[in-house]
Structure formats: structure tokens, C-alpha cells
Amino acid sequence: DTAVSQTPKYLVTQMGNDKSIKCEQNLGHDTMYWYKQDSKKFLKIMFSYNNKELIINETVPNRFSPKSPDKAHLNLHINSLELGDSAVYFCASSQGGNNYGYTFGSGTRLTVV
Amino acid sequence: QKEVEQDPGPLSVPEGAIVSLNCTYSNSAFQYFMWYRQYSRKGPELLMYTYSSGNKEDGRFTAQVDKSSKYISLFIRDSQPSDSATYLCAMSGRGGTSYGKLTFGQGTILTVHP
């Protein structure tokens, strides 16, 4: 009965590969987010979707492409992975873009070698 | 310069100590202020939420916001080893392009030793 679940939890891959991270929430929230946390614990927003519509698209390389098939799912596809993409990626959700009711997943630790 | 500055520490205190964590910010549009706690290998979880200036208390935790100084604080009284975690401040504006967006500080690593 995990509220926000991400798969996989760990991902080790070589430079140049393409990979996807999946996120699902069962809270009934209509807004979902992707955040990136670097090695210094700095957490920064990448994208947000509200009811499958892209709302926030921060300055992120276009190798990163989010997809929201429905309001309960938000996936992240990364093309041509680079060493600098190594980080922990967190999915989160809230209701109506409510900055109070955020729930984060437990993260996907991506290592590019 | 980052919009939100937070001393990353690390901070090490004995059990029972009072802990003070702080953040400064530069964006005057921020109106909502939060503190998150993140345990190792876990996602952040909301600890305290404050709107605009003022104080808020919840058990051993007190959050303070001083918008005139663009400064927020979190105090932990009677700290426990279970409080050992990374503490992240986060801020948000109201609607528009800020819709749901949180801007985080770097996080302070806290260790409370028995």
C-alpha cells in the first residue's frame, strides 16, 4: 500500500544508454513531479504534471522526457545517459499543486559508469 | 547565488541538546516555508509547514519565519538519536509558474549521539 512507488530503486548503466524510471501514486493526487538530488543532497525540481498536462519544465536537457499516461503515473525516460546524470531521482505527488501535501517516493539511485 | 542557502553541516550534537537549523533566501515571492526530514536512502517527509511570517510549534519542533530578514529556522528541543537525518528547508511562491514548485536548500546533515 505504498503511496508513491518508483521502480527501479537502483539503476547502474553505461554512458550512452537509454533508461526509464517509472512512478505510480495511489493517493488520488492530480499533480506529480520529478526532482533530482545530487551528491551534495541538493534537491531540484525537473518537471511537474497536472492531470497529464506539463506544468513545469525547468532547465533540463531535452535528453530527459517525462510522460504521464494518466494522473496516477509519471515516467521519466533518459536518452544518451551521461556521467553527470548520476543522482537520485525522486517522484512526488500532491493535490492541486498544493505545496503542503507533498508525498515523495523513496527515490531511484541512478549511477552512470 | 542559489535562491535558498542552507549550511550543509554536518552538525553533531549530544542527546538532549537543542538544535538550531537555518536557511536564508533571496526570492521575496516565497510565501510558504517548509522543513523536510530525510533519512538515509529514503524520500523527504514533511516535518513543519508555515505560511508567511511567524512561529509554529509541534511537539519538540518549532519553526520560525522572518520574512523581513528572509530567514527561517527550525529548532529541535531535547534532541534524540532518532532525529539523526538530513533536514531540508523548502519554499514556495503562490500559484502561476510556481504551481506546486518547491525550492529546496542544500540540506543540513544532523547526527545526535547518545
PDB file of C-alpha atoms in Angstrom:
ATOM      1  CA  ASP A   1       0.000   0.000   0.000  1.00  0.00           C
ATOM      2  CA  THR A   2       2.921   2.316  -0.785  1.00  0.00           C
ATOM      3  CA  ALA A   3       1.659   5.834  -1.558  1.00  0.00           C
ATOM      4  CA  VAL A   4       4.269   6.836  -4.169  1.00  0.00           C
ATOM      5  CA  SER A   5       6.259   3.974  -5.609  1.00  0.00           C
ATOM      6  CA  GLN A   6       9.176   4.181  -8.000  1.00  0.00           C
ATOM      7  CA  THR A   7      10.891   1.472  -9.985  1.00  0.00           C
ATOM      8  CA  PRO A   8      13.632   0.567 -10.135  1.00  0.00           C
ATOM      9  CA  LYS A   9      15.205   1.569  -6.805  1.00  0.00           C
ATOM     10  CA  TYR A  10      18.715   1.195  -8.195  1.00  0.00           C
ATOM     11  CA  LEU A  11      19.926   1.567 -11.748  1.00  0.00           C
ATOM     12  CA  VAL A  12      23.517   1.127 -12.913  1.00  0.00           C
ATOM     13  CA  THR A  13      24.122   1.676 -16.606  1.00  0.00           C
ATOM     14  CA  GLN A  14      26.775   2.671 -19.093  1.00  0.00           C
ATOM     15  CA  MET A  15      27.195   6.048 -20.739  1.00  0.00           C
ATOM     16  CA  GLY A  16      25.187   6.414 -23.902  1.00  0.00           C
ATOM     17  CA  ASN A  17      22.411   4.028 -22.870  1.00  0.00           C
ATOM     18  CA  ASP A  18      18.715   4.924 -22.668  1.00  0.00           C
ATOM     19  CA  LYS A  19      16.780   4.144 -19.483  1.00  0.00           C
ATOM     20  CA  SER A  20      13.356   4.731 -17.957  1.00  0.00           C
ATOM     21  CA  ILE A  21      12.143   5.233 -14.398  1.00  0.00           C
ATOM     22  CA  LYS A  22       8.514   4.591 -13.537  1.00  0.00           C
ATOM     23  CA  CYS A  23       6.410   6.240 -10.849  1.00  0.00           C
ATOM     24  CA  GLU A  24       2.919   5.465  -9.609  1.00  0.00           C
ATOM     25  CA  GLN A  25       0.853   7.042  -6.842  1.00  0.00           C
ATOM     26  CA  ASN A  26      -2.307   5.678  -5.242  1.00  0.00           C
ATOM     27  CA  LEU A  27      -3.225   8.817  -3.273  1.00  0.00           C
ATOM     28  CA  GLY A  28      -5.663  10.176  -5.837  1.00  0.00           C
ATOM     29  CA  HIS A  29      -3.475  13.264  -6.333  1.00  0.00           C
ATOM     30  CA  ASP A  30      -3.697  15.135  -9.628  1.00  0.00           C
ATOM     31  CA  THR A  31      -0.181  16.634  -9.693  1.00  0.00           C
ATOM     32  CA  MET A  32       3.056  14.692  -9.988  1.00  0.00           C
ATOM     33  CA  TYR A  33       6.677  15.800 -10.012  1.00  0.00           C
ATOM     34  CA  TRP A  34      10.203  14.700 -10.771  1.00  0.00           C
ATOM     35  CA  TYR A  35      13.025  16.027  -8.598  1.00  0.00           C
ATOM     36  CA  LYS A  36      16.762  15.362  -8.899  1.00  0.00           C
ATOM     37  CA  GLN A  37      19.008  15.139  -5.817  1.00  0.00           C
ATOM     38  CA  ASP A  38      22.722  15.445  -6.480  1.00  0.00           C
ATOM     39  CA  SER A  39      25.589  14.028  -4.448  1.00  0.00           C
ATOM     40  CA  LYS A  40      25.528  17.078  -2.159  1.00  0.00           C
ATOM     41  CA  LYS A  41      21.871  16.426  -1.272  1.00  0.00           C
ATOM     42  CA  PHE A  42      20.666  19.414  -3.282  1.00  0.00           C
ATOM     43  CA  LEU A  43      17.115  18.674  -4.424  1.00  0.00           C
ATOM     44  CA  LYS A  44      15.848  20.467  -7.534  1.00  0.00           C
ATOM     45  CA  ILE A  45      12.610  20.222  -9.466  1.00  0.00           C
ATOM     46  CA  MET A  46      12.748  18.955 -13.044  1.00  0.00           C
ATOM     47  CA  PHE A  47       9.131  18.597 -14.175  1.00  0.00           C
ATOM     48  CA  SER A  48       5.584  18.698 -12.915  1.00  0.00           C
ATOM     49  CA  TYR A  49       2.362  17.421 -14.455  1.00  0.00           C
ATOM     50  CA  ASN A  50      -1.208  18.240 -13.531  1.00  0.00           C
ATOM     51  CA  ASN A  51      -3.819  15.840 -14.891  1.00  0.00           C
ATOM     52  CA  LYS A  52      -1.402  14.662 -17.588  1.00  0.00           C
ATOM     53  CA  GLU A  53      -0.564  18.235 -18.637  1.00  0.00           C
ATOM     54  CA  LEU A  54       3.018  19.507 -18.380  1.00  0.00           C
ATOM     55  CA  ILE A  55       3.104  22.472 -15.985  1.00  0.00           C
ATOM     56  CA  ILE A  56       6.735  22.962 -15.018  1.00  0.00           C
ATOM     57  CA  ASN A  57       9.702  22.201 -17.225  1.00  0.00           C
ATOM     58  CA  GLU A  58      12.837  23.531 -15.598  1.00  0.00           C
ATOM     59  CA  THR A  59      16.101  23.923 -17.472  1.00  0.00           C
ATOM     60  CA  VAL A  60      16.610  20.242 -18.130  1.00  0.00           C
ATOM     61  CA  PRO A  61      18.451  18.769 -21.157  1.00  0.00           C
ATOM     62  CA  ASN A  62      15.997  17.511 -23.762  1.00  0.00           C
ATOM     63  CA  ARG A  63      17.520  14.058 -23.292  1.00  0.00           C
ATOM     64  CA  PHE A  64      15.066  13.880 -20.374  1.00  0.00           C
ATOM     65  CA  SER A  65      11.486  13.271 -21.446  1.00  0.00           C
ATOM     66  CA  PRO A  66       8.670  12.826 -18.953  1.00  0.00           C
ATOM     67  CA  LYS A  67       5.454  11.054 -19.874  1.00  0.00           C
ATOM     68  CA  SER A  68       2.206  10.928 -17.944  1.00  0.00           C
ATOM     69  CA  PRO A  69      -0.215   8.344 -19.356  1.00  0.00           C
ATOM     70  CA  ASP A  70      -2.749   9.155 -16.624  1.00  0.00           C
ATOM     71  CA  LYS A  71      -2.800  11.238 -13.457  1.00  0.00           C
ATOM     72  CA  ALA A  72      -1.584   8.309 -11.326  1.00  0.00           C
ATOM     73  CA  HIS A  73       1.558   7.660 -13.353  1.00  0.00           C
ATOM     74  CA  LEU A  74       4.562   9.757 -14.329  1.00  0.00           C
ATOM     75  CA  ASN A  75       7.525   8.158 -16.055  1.00  0.00           C
ATOM     76  CA  LEU A  76      10.924   9.586 -16.878  1.00  0.00           C
ATOM     77  CA  HIS A  77      12.881   8.483 -19.929  1.00  0.00           C
ATOM     78  CA  ILE A  78      16.518   9.480 -20.293  1.00  0.00           C
ATOM     79  CA  ASN A  79      18.362   9.181 -23.602  1.00  0.00           C
ATOM     80  CA  SER A  80      22.113   9.016 -24.140  1.00  0.00           C
ATOM     81  CA  LEU A  81      22.985   8.896 -20.470  1.00  0.00           C
ATOM     82  CA  GLU A  82      25.978  10.917 -19.282  1.00  0.00           C
ATOM     83  CA  LEU A  83      28.157  10.641 -16.173  1.00  0.00           C
ATOM     84  CA  GLY A  84      26.603  13.863 -14.834  1.00  0.00           C
ATOM     85  CA  ASP A  85      23.172  12.252 -14.805  1.00  0.00           C
ATOM     86  CA  SER A  86      24.220  10.139 -11.835  1.00  0.00           C
ATOM     87  CA  ALA A  87      21.942  11.198  -8.975  1.00  0.00           C
ATOM     88  CA  VAL A  88      18.904  10.139  -7.001  1.00  0.00           C
ATOM     89  CA  TYR A  89      15.645  10.871  -8.808  1.00  0.00           C
ATOM     90  CA  PHE A  90      12.541  11.388  -6.683  1.00  0.00           C
ATOM     91  CA  CYS A  91       8.975  11.248  -7.818  1.00  0.00           C
ATOM     92  CA  ALA A  92       6.385  13.125  -5.736  1.00  0.00           C
ATOM     93  CA  SER A  93       2.693  13.938  -5.856  1.00  0.00           C
ATOM     94  CA  SER A  94       0.312  16.476  -4.376  1.00  0.00           C
ATOM     95  CA  GLN A  95      -3.280  17.574  -4.850  1.00  0.00           C
ATOM     96  CA  GLY A  96      -3.960  20.637  -6.984  1.00  0.00           C
ATOM     97  CA  GLY A  97      -0.334  21.728  -6.951  1.00  0.00           C
ATOM     98  CA  ASN A  98      -0.709  22.008  -3.192  1.00  0.00           C
ATOM     99  CA  ASN A  99       2.771  22.639  -1.841  1.00  0.00           C
ATOM    100  CA  TYR A 100       1.646  21.381   1.557  1.00  0.00           C
ATOM    101  CA  GLY A 101       0.503  17.884   0.780  1.00  0.00           C
ATOM    102  CA  TYR A 102       3.598  16.592  -0.996  1.00  0.00           C
ATOM    103  CA  THR A 103       4.379  12.899  -0.767  1.00  0.00           C
ATOM    104  CA  PHE A 104       7.745  11.740  -2.057  1.00  0.00           C
ATOM    105  CA  GLY A 105       8.704   8.303  -3.278  1.00  0.00           C
ATOM    106  CA  SER A 106      11.801   6.624  -1.892  1.00  0.00           C
ATOM    107  CA  GLY A 107      13.905   7.509  -4.908  1.00  0.00           C
ATOM    108  CA  THR A 108      15.761   5.844  -7.782  1.00  0.00           C
ATOM    109  CA  ARG A 109      19.526   5.864  -7.417  1.00  0.00           C
ATOM    110  CA  LEU A 110      20.990   6.160 -10.918  1.00  0.00           C
ATOM    111  CA  THR A 111      24.675   5.502 -11.476  1.00  0.00           C
ATOM    112  CA  VAL A 112      26.155   6.054 -14.919  1.00  0.00           C
ATOM    113  CA  VAL A 113      29.543   4.397 -15.486  1.00  0.00           C
TER     114      VAL A 113
ATOM    115  CA  GLN B   1      23.967  32.501  -5.935  1.00  0.00           C
ATOM    116  CA  LYS B   2      21.301  29.961  -5.014  1.00  0.00           C
ATOM    117  CA  GLU B   3      17.791  31.184  -4.175  1.00  0.00           C
ATOM    118  CA  VAL B   4      17.920  29.307  -0.870  1.00  0.00           C
ATOM    119  CA  GLU B   5      21.077  28.948   1.192  1.00  0.00           C
ATOM    120  CA  GLN B   6      21.457  26.350   3.925  1.00  0.00           C
ATOM    121  CA  ASP B   7      24.586  25.362   5.808  1.00  0.00           C
ATOM    122  CA  PRO B   8      25.167  21.701   4.929  1.00  0.00           C
ATOM    123  CA  GLY B   9      26.942  20.989   8.223  1.00  0.00           C
ATOM    124  CA  PRO B  10      27.474  18.295   9.252  1.00  0.00           C
ATOM    125  CA  LEU B  11      26.136  19.057  12.702  1.00  0.00           C
ATOM    126  CA  SER B  12      26.832  16.679  15.593  1.00  0.00           C
ATOM    127  CA  VAL B  13      25.173  17.169  18.991  1.00  0.00           C
ATOM    128  CA  PRO B  14      24.711  15.112  22.169  1.00  0.00           C
ATOM    129  CA  GLU B  15      21.344  13.653  23.010  1.00  0.00           C
ATOM    130  CA  GLY B  16      19.123  16.174  24.776  1.00  0.00           C
ATOM    131  CA  ALA B  17      20.685  19.220  23.101  1.00  0.00           C
ATOM    132  CA  ILE B  18      18.723  21.994  21.439  1.00  0.00           C
ATOM    133  CA  VAL B  19      19.375  22.057  17.699  1.00  0.00           C
ATOM    134  CA  SER B  20      19.045  25.161  15.552  1.00  0.00           C
ATOM    135  CA  LEU B  21      18.847  24.857  11.770  1.00  0.00           C
ATOM    136  CA  ASN B  22      18.609  27.864   9.476  1.00  0.00           C
ATOM    137  CA  CYS B  23      18.043  28.946   5.906  1.00  0.00           C
ATOM    138  CA  THR B  24      18.235  32.280   4.147  1.00  0.00           C
ATOM    139  CA  TYR B  25      16.589  33.101   0.849  1.00  0.00           C
ATOM    140  CA  SER B  26      16.639  35.819  -1.758  1.00  0.00           C
ATOM    141  CA  ASN B  27      13.275  35.484  -3.537  1.00  0.00           C
ATOM    142  CA  SER B  28      10.735  37.797  -1.894  1.00  0.00           C
ATOM    143  CA  ALA B  29       7.901  35.943  -3.684  1.00  0.00           C
ATOM    144  CA  PHE B  30       8.269  32.967  -1.350  1.00  0.00           C
ATOM    145  CA  GLN B  31       5.296  32.768   0.986  1.00  0.00           C
ATOM    146  CA  TYR B  32       5.178  29.137   2.075  1.00  0.00           C
ATOM    147  CA  PHE B  33       8.001  27.687   4.147  1.00  0.00           C
ATOM    148  CA  MET B  34       8.586  24.063   4.982  1.00  0.00           C
ATOM    149  CA  TRP B  35      11.040  21.802   6.710  1.00  0.00           C
ATOM    150  CA  TYR B  36      11.537  18.275   5.482  1.00  0.00           C
ATOM    151  CA  ARG B  37      13.375  15.436   7.163  1.00  0.00           C
ATOM    152  CA  GLN B  38      15.162  12.855   5.041  1.00  0.00           C
ATOM    153  CA  TYR B  39      16.531   9.633   6.456  1.00  0.00           C
ATOM    154  CA  SER B  40      19.290   7.829   4.607  1.00  0.00           C
ATOM    155  CA  ARG B  41      18.092   6.117   1.408  1.00  0.00           C
ATOM    156  CA  LYS B  42      14.554   7.487   1.885  1.00  0.00           C
ATOM    157  CA  GLY B  43      12.463  10.254   0.363  1.00  0.00           C
ATOM    158  CA  PRO B  44      11.947  13.578   2.178  1.00  0.00           C
ATOM    159  CA  GLU B  45       8.985  13.746   4.552  1.00  0.00           C
ATOM    160  CA  LEU B  46       7.252  16.932   5.645  1.00  0.00           C
ATOM    161  CA  LEU B  47       8.026  17.992   9.201  1.00  0.00           C
ATOM    162  CA  MET B  48       6.772  21.569   9.524  1.00  0.00           C
ATOM    163  CA  TYR B  49       4.792  23.948   7.325  1.00  0.00           C
ATOM    164  CA  THR B  50       4.419  27.696   7.832  1.00  0.00           C
ATOM    165  CA  TYR B  51       2.675  30.361   5.821  1.00  0.00           C
ATOM    166  CA  SER B  52       4.248  33.825   5.843  1.00  0.00           C
ATOM    167  CA  SER B  53       5.975  35.158   8.971  1.00  0.00           C
ATOM    168  CA  GLY B  54       5.562  33.800  12.473  1.00  0.00           C
ATOM    169  CA  ASN B  55       6.203  30.800  14.682  1.00  0.00           C
ATOM    170  CA  LYS B  56       4.724  27.331  14.696  1.00  0.00           C
ATOM    171  CA  GLU B  57       5.262  24.661  17.312  1.00  0.00           C
ATOM    172  CA  ASP B  58       4.664  20.924  17.042  1.00  0.00           C
ATOM    173  CA  GLY B  59       5.917  18.838  19.938  1.00  0.00           C
ATOM    174  CA  ARG B  60       9.687  19.188  20.156  1.00  0.00           C
ATOM    175  CA  PHE B  61       9.858  21.138  16.890  1.00  0.00           C
ATOM    176  CA  THR B  62       9.460  24.906  16.414  1.00  0.00           C
ATOM    177  CA  ALA B  63       9.595  26.633  13.041  1.00  0.00           C
ATOM    178  CA  GLN B  64      10.178  30.369  12.748  1.00  0.00           C
ATOM    179  CA  VAL B  65       9.874  32.590   9.691  1.00  0.00           C
ATOM    180  CA  ASP B  66      11.153  36.168   9.484  1.00  0.00           C
ATOM    181  CA  LYS B  67      10.209  37.449   6.044  1.00  0.00           C
ATOM    182  CA  SER B  68      11.698  40.880   6.669  1.00  0.00           C
ATOM    183  CA  SER B  69      15.118  39.265   7.071  1.00  0.00           C
ATOM    184  CA  LYS B  70      14.411  36.438   4.593  1.00  0.00           C
ATOM    185  CA  TYR B  71      15.421  33.963   7.269  1.00  0.00           C
ATOM    186  CA  ILE B  72      13.789  30.770   8.540  1.00  0.00           C
ATOM    187  CA  SER B  73      14.725  28.500  11.413  1.00  0.00           C
ATOM    188  CA  LEU B  74      13.888  25.100  12.821  1.00  0.00           C
ATOM    189  CA  PHE B  75      14.521  24.346  16.474  1.00  0.00           C
ATOM    190  CA  ILE B  76      14.569  20.823  17.854  1.00  0.00           C
ATOM    191  CA  ARG B  77      14.322  20.530  21.633  1.00  0.00           C
ATOM    192  CA  ASP B  78      15.507  17.501  23.614  1.00  0.00           C
ATOM    193  CA  SER B  79      17.092  16.016  20.518  1.00  0.00           C
ATOM    194  CA  GLN B  80      17.069  12.230  20.190  1.00  0.00           C
ATOM    195  CA  PRO B  81      19.284   9.814  18.224  1.00  0.00           C
ATOM    196  CA  SER B  82      16.224   9.118  16.065  1.00  0.00           C
ATOM    197  CA  ASP B  83      16.383  12.762  14.918  1.00  0.00           C
ATOM    198  CA  SER B  84      19.621  11.972  13.065  1.00  0.00           C
ATOM    199  CA  ALA B  85      18.817  12.746   9.436  1.00  0.00           C
ATOM    200  CA  THR B  86      19.232  15.392   6.758  1.00  0.00           C
ATOM    201  CA  TYR B  87      16.975  18.420   7.271  1.00  0.00           C
ATOM    202  CA  LEU B  88      15.948  20.342   4.186  1.00  0.00           C
ATOM    203  CA  CYS B  89      14.252  23.698   4.136  1.00  0.00           C
ATOM    204  CA  ALA B  90      11.885  24.295   1.236  1.00  0.00           C
ATOM    205  CA  MET B  91       9.957  27.298  -0.020  1.00  0.00           C
ATOM    206  CA  SER B  92       7.245  28.080  -2.494  1.00  0.00           C
ATOM    207  CA  GLY B  93       5.519  31.040  -4.046  1.00  0.00           C
ATOM    208  CA  ARG B  94       1.825  31.361  -4.801  1.00  0.00           C
ATOM    209  CA  GLY B  95       0.368  29.892  -7.995  1.00  0.00           C
ATOM    210  CA  GLY B  96       1.325  30.826 -11.553  1.00  0.00           C
ATOM    211  CA  THR B  97       4.686  29.499 -12.626  1.00  0.00           C
ATOM    212  CA  SER B  98       5.280  28.448  -9.000  1.00  0.00           C
ATOM    213  CA  TYR B  99       2.371  25.998  -9.185  1.00  0.00           C
ATOM    214  CA  GLY B 100       3.367  23.317  -6.690  1.00  0.00           C
ATOM    215  CA  LYS B 101       7.072  24.011  -7.154  1.00  0.00           C
ATOM    216  CA  LEU B 102       9.300  23.641  -4.094  1.00  0.00           C
ATOM    217  CA  THR B 103      12.729  25.286  -3.966  1.00  0.00           C
ATOM    218  CA  PHE B 104      14.997  23.496  -1.531  1.00  0.00           C
ATOM    219  CA  GLY B 105      18.055  24.395   0.458  1.00  0.00           C
ATOM    220  CA  GLN B 106      21.025  22.071   0.291  1.00  0.00           C
ATOM    221  CA  GLY B 107      20.096  20.238   3.490  1.00  0.00           C
ATOM    222  CA  THR B 108      21.883  20.013   6.849  1.00  0.00           C
ATOM    223  CA  ILE B 109      23.144  16.623   7.987  1.00  0.00           C
ATOM    224  CA  LEU B 110      22.387  16.195  11.697  1.00  0.00           C
ATOM    225  CA  THR B 111      23.747  13.477  13.970  1.00  0.00           C
ATOM    226  CA  VAL B 112      22.516  13.149  17.548  1.00  0.00           C
ATOM    227  CA  HIS B 113      24.787  10.856  19.533  1.00  0.00           C
ATOM    228  CA  PRO B 114      23.719   9.077  22.730  1.00  0.00           C
TER     229      PRO B 114
END
